[in-house]
Coordinates of C-alpha atoms in Angstrom, one line a residue:
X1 CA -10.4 52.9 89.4
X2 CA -7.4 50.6 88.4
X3 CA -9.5 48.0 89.7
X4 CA -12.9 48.3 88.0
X5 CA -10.9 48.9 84.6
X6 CA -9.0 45.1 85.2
X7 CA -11.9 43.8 85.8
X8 CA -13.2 45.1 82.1
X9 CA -10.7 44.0 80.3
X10 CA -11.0 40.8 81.7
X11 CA -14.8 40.5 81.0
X12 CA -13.9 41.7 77.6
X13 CA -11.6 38.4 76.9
X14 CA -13.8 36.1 78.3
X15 CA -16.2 37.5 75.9
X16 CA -13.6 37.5 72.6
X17 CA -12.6 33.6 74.1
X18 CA -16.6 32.9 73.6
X19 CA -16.8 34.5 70.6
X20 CA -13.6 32.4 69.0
X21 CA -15.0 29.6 70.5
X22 CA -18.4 29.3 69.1
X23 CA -17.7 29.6 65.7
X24 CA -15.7 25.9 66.1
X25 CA -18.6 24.2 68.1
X26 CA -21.3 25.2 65.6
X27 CA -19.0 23.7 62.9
X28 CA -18.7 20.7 64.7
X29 CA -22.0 20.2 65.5
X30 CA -22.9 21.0 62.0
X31 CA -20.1 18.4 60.7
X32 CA -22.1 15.7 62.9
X33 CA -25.4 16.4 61.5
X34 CA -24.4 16.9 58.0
X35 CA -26.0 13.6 55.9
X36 CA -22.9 11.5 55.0
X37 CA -21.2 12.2 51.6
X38 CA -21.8 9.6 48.7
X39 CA -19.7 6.7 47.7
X40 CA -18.0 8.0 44.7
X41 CA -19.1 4.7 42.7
X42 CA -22.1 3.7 44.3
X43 CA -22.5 -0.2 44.2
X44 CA -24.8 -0.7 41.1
X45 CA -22.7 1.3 38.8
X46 CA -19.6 -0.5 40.2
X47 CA -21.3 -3.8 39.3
X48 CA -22.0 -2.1 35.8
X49 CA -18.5 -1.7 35.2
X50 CA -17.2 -4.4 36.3
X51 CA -20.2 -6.7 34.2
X52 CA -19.1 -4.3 31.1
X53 CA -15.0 -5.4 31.6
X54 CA -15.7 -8.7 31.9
X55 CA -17.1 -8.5 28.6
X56 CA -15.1 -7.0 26.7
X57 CA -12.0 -9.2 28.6
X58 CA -14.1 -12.0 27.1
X59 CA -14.7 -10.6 23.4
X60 CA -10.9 -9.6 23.1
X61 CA -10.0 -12.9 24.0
X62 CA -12.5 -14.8 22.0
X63 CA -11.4 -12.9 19.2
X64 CA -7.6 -14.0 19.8
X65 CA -9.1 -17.8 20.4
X66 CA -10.8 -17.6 17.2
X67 CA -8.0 -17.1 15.2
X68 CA -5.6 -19.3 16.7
X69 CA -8.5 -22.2 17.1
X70 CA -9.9 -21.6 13.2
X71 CA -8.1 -24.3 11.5
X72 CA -8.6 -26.6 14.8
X73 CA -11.8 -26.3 14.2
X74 CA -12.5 -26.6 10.6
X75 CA -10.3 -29.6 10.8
X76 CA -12.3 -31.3 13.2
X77 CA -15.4 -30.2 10.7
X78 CA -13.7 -31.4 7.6
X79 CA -12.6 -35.1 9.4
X80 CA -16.1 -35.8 10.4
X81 CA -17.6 -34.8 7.1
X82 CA -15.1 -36.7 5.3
X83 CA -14.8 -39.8 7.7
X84 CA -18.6 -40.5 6.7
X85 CA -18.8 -39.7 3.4
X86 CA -15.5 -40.8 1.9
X87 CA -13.5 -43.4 4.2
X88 CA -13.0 -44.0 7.7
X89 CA -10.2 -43.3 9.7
X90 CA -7.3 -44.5 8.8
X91 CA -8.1 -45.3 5.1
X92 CA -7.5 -43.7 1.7
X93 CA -10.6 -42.3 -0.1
X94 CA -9.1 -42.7 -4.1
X95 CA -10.8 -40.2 -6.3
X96 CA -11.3 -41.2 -9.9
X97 CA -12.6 -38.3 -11.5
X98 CA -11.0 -35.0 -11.6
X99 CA -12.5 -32.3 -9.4
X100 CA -15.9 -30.3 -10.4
X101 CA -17.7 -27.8 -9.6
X102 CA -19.8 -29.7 -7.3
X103 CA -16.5 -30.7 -5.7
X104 CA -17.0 -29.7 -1.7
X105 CA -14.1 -31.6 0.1
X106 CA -12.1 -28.4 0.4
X107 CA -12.4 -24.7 -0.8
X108 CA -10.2 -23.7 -3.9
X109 CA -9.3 -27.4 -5.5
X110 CA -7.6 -27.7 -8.3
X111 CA -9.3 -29.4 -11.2
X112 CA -5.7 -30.8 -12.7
X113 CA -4.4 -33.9 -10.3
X114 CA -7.2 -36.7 -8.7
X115 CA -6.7 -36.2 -5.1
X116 CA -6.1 -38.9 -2.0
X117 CA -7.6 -38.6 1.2
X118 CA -6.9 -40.1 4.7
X119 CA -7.7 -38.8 8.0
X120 CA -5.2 -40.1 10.5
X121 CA -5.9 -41.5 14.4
X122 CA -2.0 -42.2 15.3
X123 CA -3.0 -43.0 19.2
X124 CA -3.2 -46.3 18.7
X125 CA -0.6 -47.3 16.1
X126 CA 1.6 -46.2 13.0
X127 CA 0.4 -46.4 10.2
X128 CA 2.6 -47.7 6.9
X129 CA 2.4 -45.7 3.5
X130 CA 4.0 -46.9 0.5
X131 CA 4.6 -45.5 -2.6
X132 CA 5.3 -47.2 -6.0
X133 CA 8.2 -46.8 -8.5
X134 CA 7.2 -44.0 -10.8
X135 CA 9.6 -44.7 -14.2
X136 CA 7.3 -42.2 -16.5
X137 CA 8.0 -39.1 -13.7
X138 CA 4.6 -38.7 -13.0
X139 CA 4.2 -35.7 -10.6
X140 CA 2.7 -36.7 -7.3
X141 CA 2.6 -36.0 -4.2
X142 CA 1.3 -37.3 -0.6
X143 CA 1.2 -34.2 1.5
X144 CA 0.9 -34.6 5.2
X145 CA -1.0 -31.7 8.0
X146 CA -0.9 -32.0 11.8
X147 CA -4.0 -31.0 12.8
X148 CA -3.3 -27.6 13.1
X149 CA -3.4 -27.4 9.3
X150 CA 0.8 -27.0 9.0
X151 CA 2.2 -28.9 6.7
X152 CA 5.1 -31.1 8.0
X153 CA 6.1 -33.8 5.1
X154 CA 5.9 -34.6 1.7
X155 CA 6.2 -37.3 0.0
X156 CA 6.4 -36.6 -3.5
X157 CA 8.1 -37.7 -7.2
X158 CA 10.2 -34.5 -6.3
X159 CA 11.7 -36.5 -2.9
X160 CA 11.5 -39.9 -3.9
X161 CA 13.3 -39.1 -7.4
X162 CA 10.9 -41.6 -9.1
X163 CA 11.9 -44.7 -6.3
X164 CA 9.6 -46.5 -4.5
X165 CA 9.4 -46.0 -0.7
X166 CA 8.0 -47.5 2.6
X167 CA 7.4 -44.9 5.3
X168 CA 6.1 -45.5 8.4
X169 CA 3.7 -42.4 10.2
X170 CA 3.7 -42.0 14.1
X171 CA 2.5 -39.8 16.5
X172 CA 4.6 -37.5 18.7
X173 CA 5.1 -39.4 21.6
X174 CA 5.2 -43.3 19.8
X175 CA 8.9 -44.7 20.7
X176 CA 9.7 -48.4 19.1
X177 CA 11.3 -50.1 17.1
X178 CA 11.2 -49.1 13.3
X179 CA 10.8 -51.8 10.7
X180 CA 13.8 -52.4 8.0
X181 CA 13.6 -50.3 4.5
X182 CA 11.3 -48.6 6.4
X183 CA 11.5 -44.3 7.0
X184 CA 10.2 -42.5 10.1
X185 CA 8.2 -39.9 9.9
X186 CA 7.4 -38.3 13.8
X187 CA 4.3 -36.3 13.2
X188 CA 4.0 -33.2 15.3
X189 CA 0.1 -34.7 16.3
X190 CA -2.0 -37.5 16.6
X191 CA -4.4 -36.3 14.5
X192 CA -3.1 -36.2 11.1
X193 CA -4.5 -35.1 7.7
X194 CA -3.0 -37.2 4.7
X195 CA -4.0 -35.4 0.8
X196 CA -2.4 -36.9 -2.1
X197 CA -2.2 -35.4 -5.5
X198 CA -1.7 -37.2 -9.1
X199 CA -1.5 -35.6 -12.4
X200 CA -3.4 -36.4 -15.0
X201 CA -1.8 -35.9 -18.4
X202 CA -5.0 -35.2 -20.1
X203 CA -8.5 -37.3 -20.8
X204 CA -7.3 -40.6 -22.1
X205 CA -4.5 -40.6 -18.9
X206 CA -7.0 -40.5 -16.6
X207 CA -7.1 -44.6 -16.4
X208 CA -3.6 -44.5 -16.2
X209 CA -3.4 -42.0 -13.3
X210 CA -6.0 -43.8 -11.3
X211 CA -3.8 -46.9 -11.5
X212 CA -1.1 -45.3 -10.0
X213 CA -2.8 -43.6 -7.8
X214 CA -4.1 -47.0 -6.2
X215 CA -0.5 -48.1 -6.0
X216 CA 0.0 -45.6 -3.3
X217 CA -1.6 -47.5 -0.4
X218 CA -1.9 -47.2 3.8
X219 CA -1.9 -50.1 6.7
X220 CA -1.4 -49.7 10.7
X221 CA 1.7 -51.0 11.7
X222 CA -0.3 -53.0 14.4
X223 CA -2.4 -55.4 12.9
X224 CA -4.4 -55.4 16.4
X225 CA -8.2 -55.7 16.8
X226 CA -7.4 -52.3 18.9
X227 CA -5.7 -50.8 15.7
X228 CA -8.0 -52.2 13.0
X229 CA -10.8 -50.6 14.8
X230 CA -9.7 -46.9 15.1
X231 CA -12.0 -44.4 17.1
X232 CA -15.0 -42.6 15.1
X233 CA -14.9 -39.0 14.2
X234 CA -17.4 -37.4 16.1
X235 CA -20.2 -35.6 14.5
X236 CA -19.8 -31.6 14.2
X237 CA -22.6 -29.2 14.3
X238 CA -23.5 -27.6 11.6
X239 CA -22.3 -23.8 12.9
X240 CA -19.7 -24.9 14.4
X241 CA -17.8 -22.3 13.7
X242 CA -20.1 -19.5 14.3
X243 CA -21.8 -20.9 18.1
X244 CA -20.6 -21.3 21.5
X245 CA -19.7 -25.0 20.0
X246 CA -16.9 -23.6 18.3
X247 CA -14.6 -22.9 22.0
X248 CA -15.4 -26.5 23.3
X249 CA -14.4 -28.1 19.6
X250 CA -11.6 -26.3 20.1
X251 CA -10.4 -27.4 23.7
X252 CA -11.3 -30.9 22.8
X253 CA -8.9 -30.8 19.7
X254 CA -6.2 -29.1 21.5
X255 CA -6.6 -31.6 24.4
X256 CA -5.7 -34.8 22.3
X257 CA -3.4 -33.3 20.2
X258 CA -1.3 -30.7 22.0
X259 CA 1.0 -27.4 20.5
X260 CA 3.9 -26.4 20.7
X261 CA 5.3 -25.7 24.1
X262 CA 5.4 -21.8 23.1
X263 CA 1.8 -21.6 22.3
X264 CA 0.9 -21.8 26.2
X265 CA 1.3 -18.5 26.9
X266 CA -2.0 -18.0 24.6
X267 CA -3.5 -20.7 26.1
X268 CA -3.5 -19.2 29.6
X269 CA -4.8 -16.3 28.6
X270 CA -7.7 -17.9 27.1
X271 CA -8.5 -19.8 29.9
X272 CA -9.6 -16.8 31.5
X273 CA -12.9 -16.6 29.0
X274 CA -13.6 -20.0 29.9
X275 CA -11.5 -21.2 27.2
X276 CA -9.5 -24.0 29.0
X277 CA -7.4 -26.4 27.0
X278 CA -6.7 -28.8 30.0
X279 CA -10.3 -28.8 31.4
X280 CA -12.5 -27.6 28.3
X281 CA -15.2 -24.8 28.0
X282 CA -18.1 -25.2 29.7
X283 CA -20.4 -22.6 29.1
X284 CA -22.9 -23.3 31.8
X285 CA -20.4 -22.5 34.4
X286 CA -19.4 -18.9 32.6
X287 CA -21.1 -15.6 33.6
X288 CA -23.8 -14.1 31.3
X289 CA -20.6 -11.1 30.4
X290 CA -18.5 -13.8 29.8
X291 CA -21.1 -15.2 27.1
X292 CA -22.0 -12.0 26.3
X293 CA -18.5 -11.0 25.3
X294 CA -18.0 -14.2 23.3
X295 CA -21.0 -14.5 21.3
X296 CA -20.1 -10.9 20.0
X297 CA -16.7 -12.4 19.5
X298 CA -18.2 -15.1 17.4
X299 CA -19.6 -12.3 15.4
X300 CA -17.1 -10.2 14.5
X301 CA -13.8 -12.8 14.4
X302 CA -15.1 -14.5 11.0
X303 CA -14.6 -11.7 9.3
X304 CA -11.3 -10.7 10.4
X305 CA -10.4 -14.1 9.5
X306 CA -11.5 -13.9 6.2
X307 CA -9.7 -10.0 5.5
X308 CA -6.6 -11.5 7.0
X309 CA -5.1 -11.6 3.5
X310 CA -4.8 -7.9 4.3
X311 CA -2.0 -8.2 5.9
X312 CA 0.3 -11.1 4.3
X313 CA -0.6 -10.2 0.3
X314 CA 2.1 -9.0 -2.2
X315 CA -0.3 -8.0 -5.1
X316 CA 1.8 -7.5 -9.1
X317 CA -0.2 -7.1 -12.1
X318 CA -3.4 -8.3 -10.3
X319 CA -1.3 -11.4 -9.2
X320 CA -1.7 -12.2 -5.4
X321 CA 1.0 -14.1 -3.9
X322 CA 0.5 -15.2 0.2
X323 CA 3.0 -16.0 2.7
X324 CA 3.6 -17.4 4.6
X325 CA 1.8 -20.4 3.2
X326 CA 2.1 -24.2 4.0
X327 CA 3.4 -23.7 7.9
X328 CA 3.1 -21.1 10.0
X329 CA 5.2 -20.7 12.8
X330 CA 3.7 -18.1 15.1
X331 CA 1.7 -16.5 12.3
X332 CA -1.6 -17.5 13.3
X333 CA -4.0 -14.8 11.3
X334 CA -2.2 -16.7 8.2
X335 CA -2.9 -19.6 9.6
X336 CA -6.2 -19.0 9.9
X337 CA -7.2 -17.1 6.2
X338 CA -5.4 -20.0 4.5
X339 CA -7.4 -22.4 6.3
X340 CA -10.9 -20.5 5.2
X341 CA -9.4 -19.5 2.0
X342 CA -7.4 -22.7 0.8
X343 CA -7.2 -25.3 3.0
X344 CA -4.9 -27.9 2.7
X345 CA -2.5 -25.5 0.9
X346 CA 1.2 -26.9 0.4
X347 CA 4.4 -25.7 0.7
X348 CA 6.6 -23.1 -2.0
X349 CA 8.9 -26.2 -2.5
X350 CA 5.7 -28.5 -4.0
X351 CA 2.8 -26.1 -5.3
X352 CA 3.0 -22.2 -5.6
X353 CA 0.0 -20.4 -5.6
X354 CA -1.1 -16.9 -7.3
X355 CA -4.7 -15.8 -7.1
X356 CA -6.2 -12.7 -9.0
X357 CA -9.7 -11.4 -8.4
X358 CA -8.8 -8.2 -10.8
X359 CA -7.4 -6.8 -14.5
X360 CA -4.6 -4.6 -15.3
X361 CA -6.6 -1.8 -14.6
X362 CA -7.7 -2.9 -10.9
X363 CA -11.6 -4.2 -12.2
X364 CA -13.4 -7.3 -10.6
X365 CA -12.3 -9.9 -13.3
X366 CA -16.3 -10.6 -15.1
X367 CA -18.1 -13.0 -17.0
X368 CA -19.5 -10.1 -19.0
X369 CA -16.1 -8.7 -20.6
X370 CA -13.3 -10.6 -22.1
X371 CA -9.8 -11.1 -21.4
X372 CA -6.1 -12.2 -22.8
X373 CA -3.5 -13.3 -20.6
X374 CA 0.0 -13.0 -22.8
X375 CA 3.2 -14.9 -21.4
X376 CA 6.2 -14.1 -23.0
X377 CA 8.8 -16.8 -23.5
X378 CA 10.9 -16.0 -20.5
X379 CA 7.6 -15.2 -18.5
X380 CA 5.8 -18.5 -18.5
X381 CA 6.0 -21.1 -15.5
X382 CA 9.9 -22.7 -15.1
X383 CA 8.3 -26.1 -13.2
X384 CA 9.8 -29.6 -13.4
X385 CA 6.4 -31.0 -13.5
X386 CA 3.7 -28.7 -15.1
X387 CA 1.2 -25.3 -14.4
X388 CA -2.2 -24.4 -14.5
X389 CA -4.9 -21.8 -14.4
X390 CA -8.1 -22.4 -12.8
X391 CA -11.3 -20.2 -12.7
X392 CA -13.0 -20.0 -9.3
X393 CA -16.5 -18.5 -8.2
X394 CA -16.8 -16.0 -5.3
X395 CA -17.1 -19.1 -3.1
X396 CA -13.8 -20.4 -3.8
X397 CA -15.3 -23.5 -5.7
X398 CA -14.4 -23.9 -9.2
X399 CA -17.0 -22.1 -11.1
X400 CA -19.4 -23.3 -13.5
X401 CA -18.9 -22.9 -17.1
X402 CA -21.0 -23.6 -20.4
X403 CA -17.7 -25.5 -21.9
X404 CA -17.8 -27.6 -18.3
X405 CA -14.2 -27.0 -18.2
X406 CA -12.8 -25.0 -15.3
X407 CA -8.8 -24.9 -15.9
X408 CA -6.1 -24.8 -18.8
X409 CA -3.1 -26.5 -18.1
X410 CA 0.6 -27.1 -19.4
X411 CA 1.2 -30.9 -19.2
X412 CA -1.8 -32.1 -21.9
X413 CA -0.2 -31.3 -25.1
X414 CA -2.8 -29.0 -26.9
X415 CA -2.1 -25.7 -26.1
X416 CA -1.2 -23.4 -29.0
X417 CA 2.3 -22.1 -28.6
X418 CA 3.2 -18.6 -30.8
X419 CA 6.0 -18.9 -33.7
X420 CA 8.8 -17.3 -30.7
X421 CA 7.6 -19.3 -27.7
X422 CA 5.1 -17.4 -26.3
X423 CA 1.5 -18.0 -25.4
X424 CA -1.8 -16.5 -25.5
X425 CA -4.6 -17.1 -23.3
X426 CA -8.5 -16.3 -23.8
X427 CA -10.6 -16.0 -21.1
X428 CA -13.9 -15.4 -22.0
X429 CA -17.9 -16.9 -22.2
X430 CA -17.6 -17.9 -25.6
X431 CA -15.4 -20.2 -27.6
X432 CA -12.4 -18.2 -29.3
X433 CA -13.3 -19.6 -32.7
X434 CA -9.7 -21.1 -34.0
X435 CA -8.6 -20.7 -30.4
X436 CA -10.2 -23.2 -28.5
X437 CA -7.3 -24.9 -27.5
X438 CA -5.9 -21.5 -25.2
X439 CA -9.7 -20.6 -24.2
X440 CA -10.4 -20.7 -20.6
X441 CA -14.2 -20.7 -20.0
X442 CA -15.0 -18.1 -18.4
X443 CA -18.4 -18.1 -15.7
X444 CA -21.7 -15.6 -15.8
X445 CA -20.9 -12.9 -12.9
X446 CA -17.6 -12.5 -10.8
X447 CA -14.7 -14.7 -11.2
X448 CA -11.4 -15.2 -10.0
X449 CA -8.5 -17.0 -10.7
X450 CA -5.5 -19.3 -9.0
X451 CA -2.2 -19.7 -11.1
X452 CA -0.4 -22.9 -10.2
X453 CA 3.2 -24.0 -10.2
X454 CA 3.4 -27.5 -9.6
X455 CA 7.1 -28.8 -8.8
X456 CA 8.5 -25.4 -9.2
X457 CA 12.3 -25.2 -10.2
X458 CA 14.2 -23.4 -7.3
X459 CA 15.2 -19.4 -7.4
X460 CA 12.9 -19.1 -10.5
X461 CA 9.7 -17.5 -8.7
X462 CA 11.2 -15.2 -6.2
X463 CA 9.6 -12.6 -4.0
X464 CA 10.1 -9.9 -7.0
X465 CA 8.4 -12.1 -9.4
X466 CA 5.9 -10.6 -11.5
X467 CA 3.2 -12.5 -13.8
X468 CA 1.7 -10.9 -16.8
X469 CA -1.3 -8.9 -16.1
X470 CA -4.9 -10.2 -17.2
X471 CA -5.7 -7.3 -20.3
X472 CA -9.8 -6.8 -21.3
X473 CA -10.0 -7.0 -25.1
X474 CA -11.8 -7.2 -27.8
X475 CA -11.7 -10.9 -27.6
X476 CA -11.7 -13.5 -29.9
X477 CA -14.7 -13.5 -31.8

């Protein structure tokens, strides 16, 4: 009996051990014949994603290149349109006319001084400027730009203190000997950007300025056939600064005329949107999200240029004041809206600049109302050489006006003071009948206007400073 009931129980855990057992091998065999799970990013999406970051790695940095290369670039525009059509390199183009509306050469020129021009190629040699005596304190001033559009000399009536002078202009890496009576001047490029300015006292100075202004004049140091023959600006496209051009103008600029050692840190980074400084952009090598990403970049980055005002602005009374303004530093975004906005603009210590688009009341200044600008005594410019008010169109290019006049200005002897020193200005379409001499024309549409201190005394326009606001009136009828 105790036998037949052992051998029970042990069929009955051979059965249970089957039972346990089976379970495991059917989810093994099931395991092995189960179709394999999915890649969690299957290959075409991963190439997708990784097409998509490339892109926007290359419209984040084209952005960043765009700003920091602006000025590069619309110097390398401005050179070649001015090497052909006012002097070669290395030669003063003298105007003898003030600036007009049909006056191109720059955005927001003043229609007070004659300007000088010379585009600089200091690879080769130095090149000698001289300025004249100056015994009747003309206001002048020769201001020089690296290429990057910072300003880092002036010669002016303000540092010369009226003296003649002999200064000679090398590159960054020229070592020599410098001539006697003779100043260095170690310019932070090759390329280099020469404007002068000249007042003009009024219509019947205008010979006299022009005389003067020929007295300032500009040889190479070298008189080699090397030297007398200085390279030729290349030709830039016509959008240069809204196509693929605008990256290889950029690298070919920064390539012959090198930054700053701290700037290479942006520099590497572009490189890695094809934007190489040492070995310049070749698009044909670049893959379509890399182009992809920079032609949107090309899109978008001209307008954040031109906003960048936002950002650097101090805004009284409608007045606009910008800094910083003249150099830069690491400020690039000012940089770059000063370039599209004002190129060429000088420094706080030679020309101030305050622009205002608006009235008191925060309206678009318009041809179609009319407006009195009232300085108190104690309000109007403190300068050591003169001011002015110009009118501007939308475009930044002195606007066109019935009178064919575009500014008012301190230094010509006809404006009409009031009995305590103070002064009224009309801005308006028509004539101001018995106030023509204050009257500055104003243009059909929108208008805006640029206050200028020219030779400003020091610690008289601070940062608190705050011009008279522009009041609509009645007018002068």
């Amino acid at each position: 009996m105790l036998r037949n009931r052992k051998k029970i129980f042990e069929l009955l855990i051979s059965a249970l051990c089957f039972a346990l057992v089976l379970p495991v091998a059917s989810t093994v065999q099931a395991t092995q014949t189960k179709p394999p799970t999915p890649e969690p990013f299957p290959m075409a999406q991963r190439l997708k994603q990784l097409g998509q970051s490339q892109e926007d790695l290359a419209y984040s940095l084209g952005i960043q290149a765009y700003v920091y290369g602006y000025p590069l670039v619309l110097s390398a525009k401005t050179m070649g349109e001015m090497t052909q059509t006012r002097a070669p390199l290395n030669q003063f183009f003298y105007s003898e006319t003030l600036a007009s509306p049909a006056f191109r050469d720059i955005v927001t020129p003043n229609s007070d001084t004659l300007y000088m021009s010379a585009w600089l190629d200091l690879s080769q040699s130095p090149m000698i400027l001289k300025v004249p005596d100056n015994p009747q304190n003309r206001y002048y001033t020769v201001q020089m730009l690296d290429v990057y559009t910072n300003t880092f000399r002036n010669v002016s009536n303000r540092s010369t203190k009226q003296q003649s002078g002999r200064y000679m202009i090398a590159g960054p890496k020229w070592r020599g000997i410098v001539p006697a009576n003779t100043e260095l001047i170690q310019a932070p490029t090759d390329t280099v950007w020469l404007i002068g300015r000249v007042e003009v006292k009024g219509e019947r100075d205008l010979p006299q300025a022009v005389a003067f202004e020929k007295q300032i004049t500009l040889t190479p140091m070298l008189q080699t056939k090397q030297a007398a023959v200085p390279q030729v600006s290349p030709t830039i496209p016509a959008d240069a600064l809204t196509s693929l051009s605008f990256f290889q103008i950029m690298t070919e600029m920064i390539r012959k005329n090198p930054p700053p050692a701290c700037d290479r840190v942006l520099l590497d980074q572009f490189a890695l949107a094809g934007i190489d400084s040492e070995h310049g952009f070749s698009p044909e090598k670049l893959r379509p999200a890399t182009i992809a990403g920079l032609r949107r970049a090309l899109t978008d980055a001209p307008q954040i240029v031109k906003n960048g005002f936002v950002s650097y602005t101090t805004v009284r009374n409608g007045w606009g004041s910008f800094a910083p303004i003249g150099t830069y530093g690491n400020q690039f975004l000012a940089r770059a809206f000063i370039a599209y906005s004002g190129l060429a603009a000088n420094v706080p210590e030679e020309e101030m600049y305050f622009r205002a688009y608006t009235d008191e009341r925060g309206a678009m200044l318009t041809g179609t109302k009319r407006y009195t600008l009232h300085f108190a005594k104690e309000q109007l410019p403190q300068t050591s050489a003169f001011w002015s008010i110009n009118v501007y169109n939308n475009q930044l290019y002195l606007a066109s006006t019935a009178a064919n006049r575009t500014s008012v200005r301190s230094n010509t002897g006809t404006l009409v003071y009031n009995s305590d020193g103070s002064l009224d200005l009309y801005i308006q379409k028509e004539p101001p009948p018995g106030k023509e001499a204050n009257w500055l024309p104003a243009p059909d549409g929108n208008f805006n206007l640029v206050l200028r201190v020219f030779a400003p005394i020091p610690d008289t326009v601070g940062k608190a400073h705050a011009w008279p606001p522009i009041r609509e009136s009645k007018g002068v009828k």
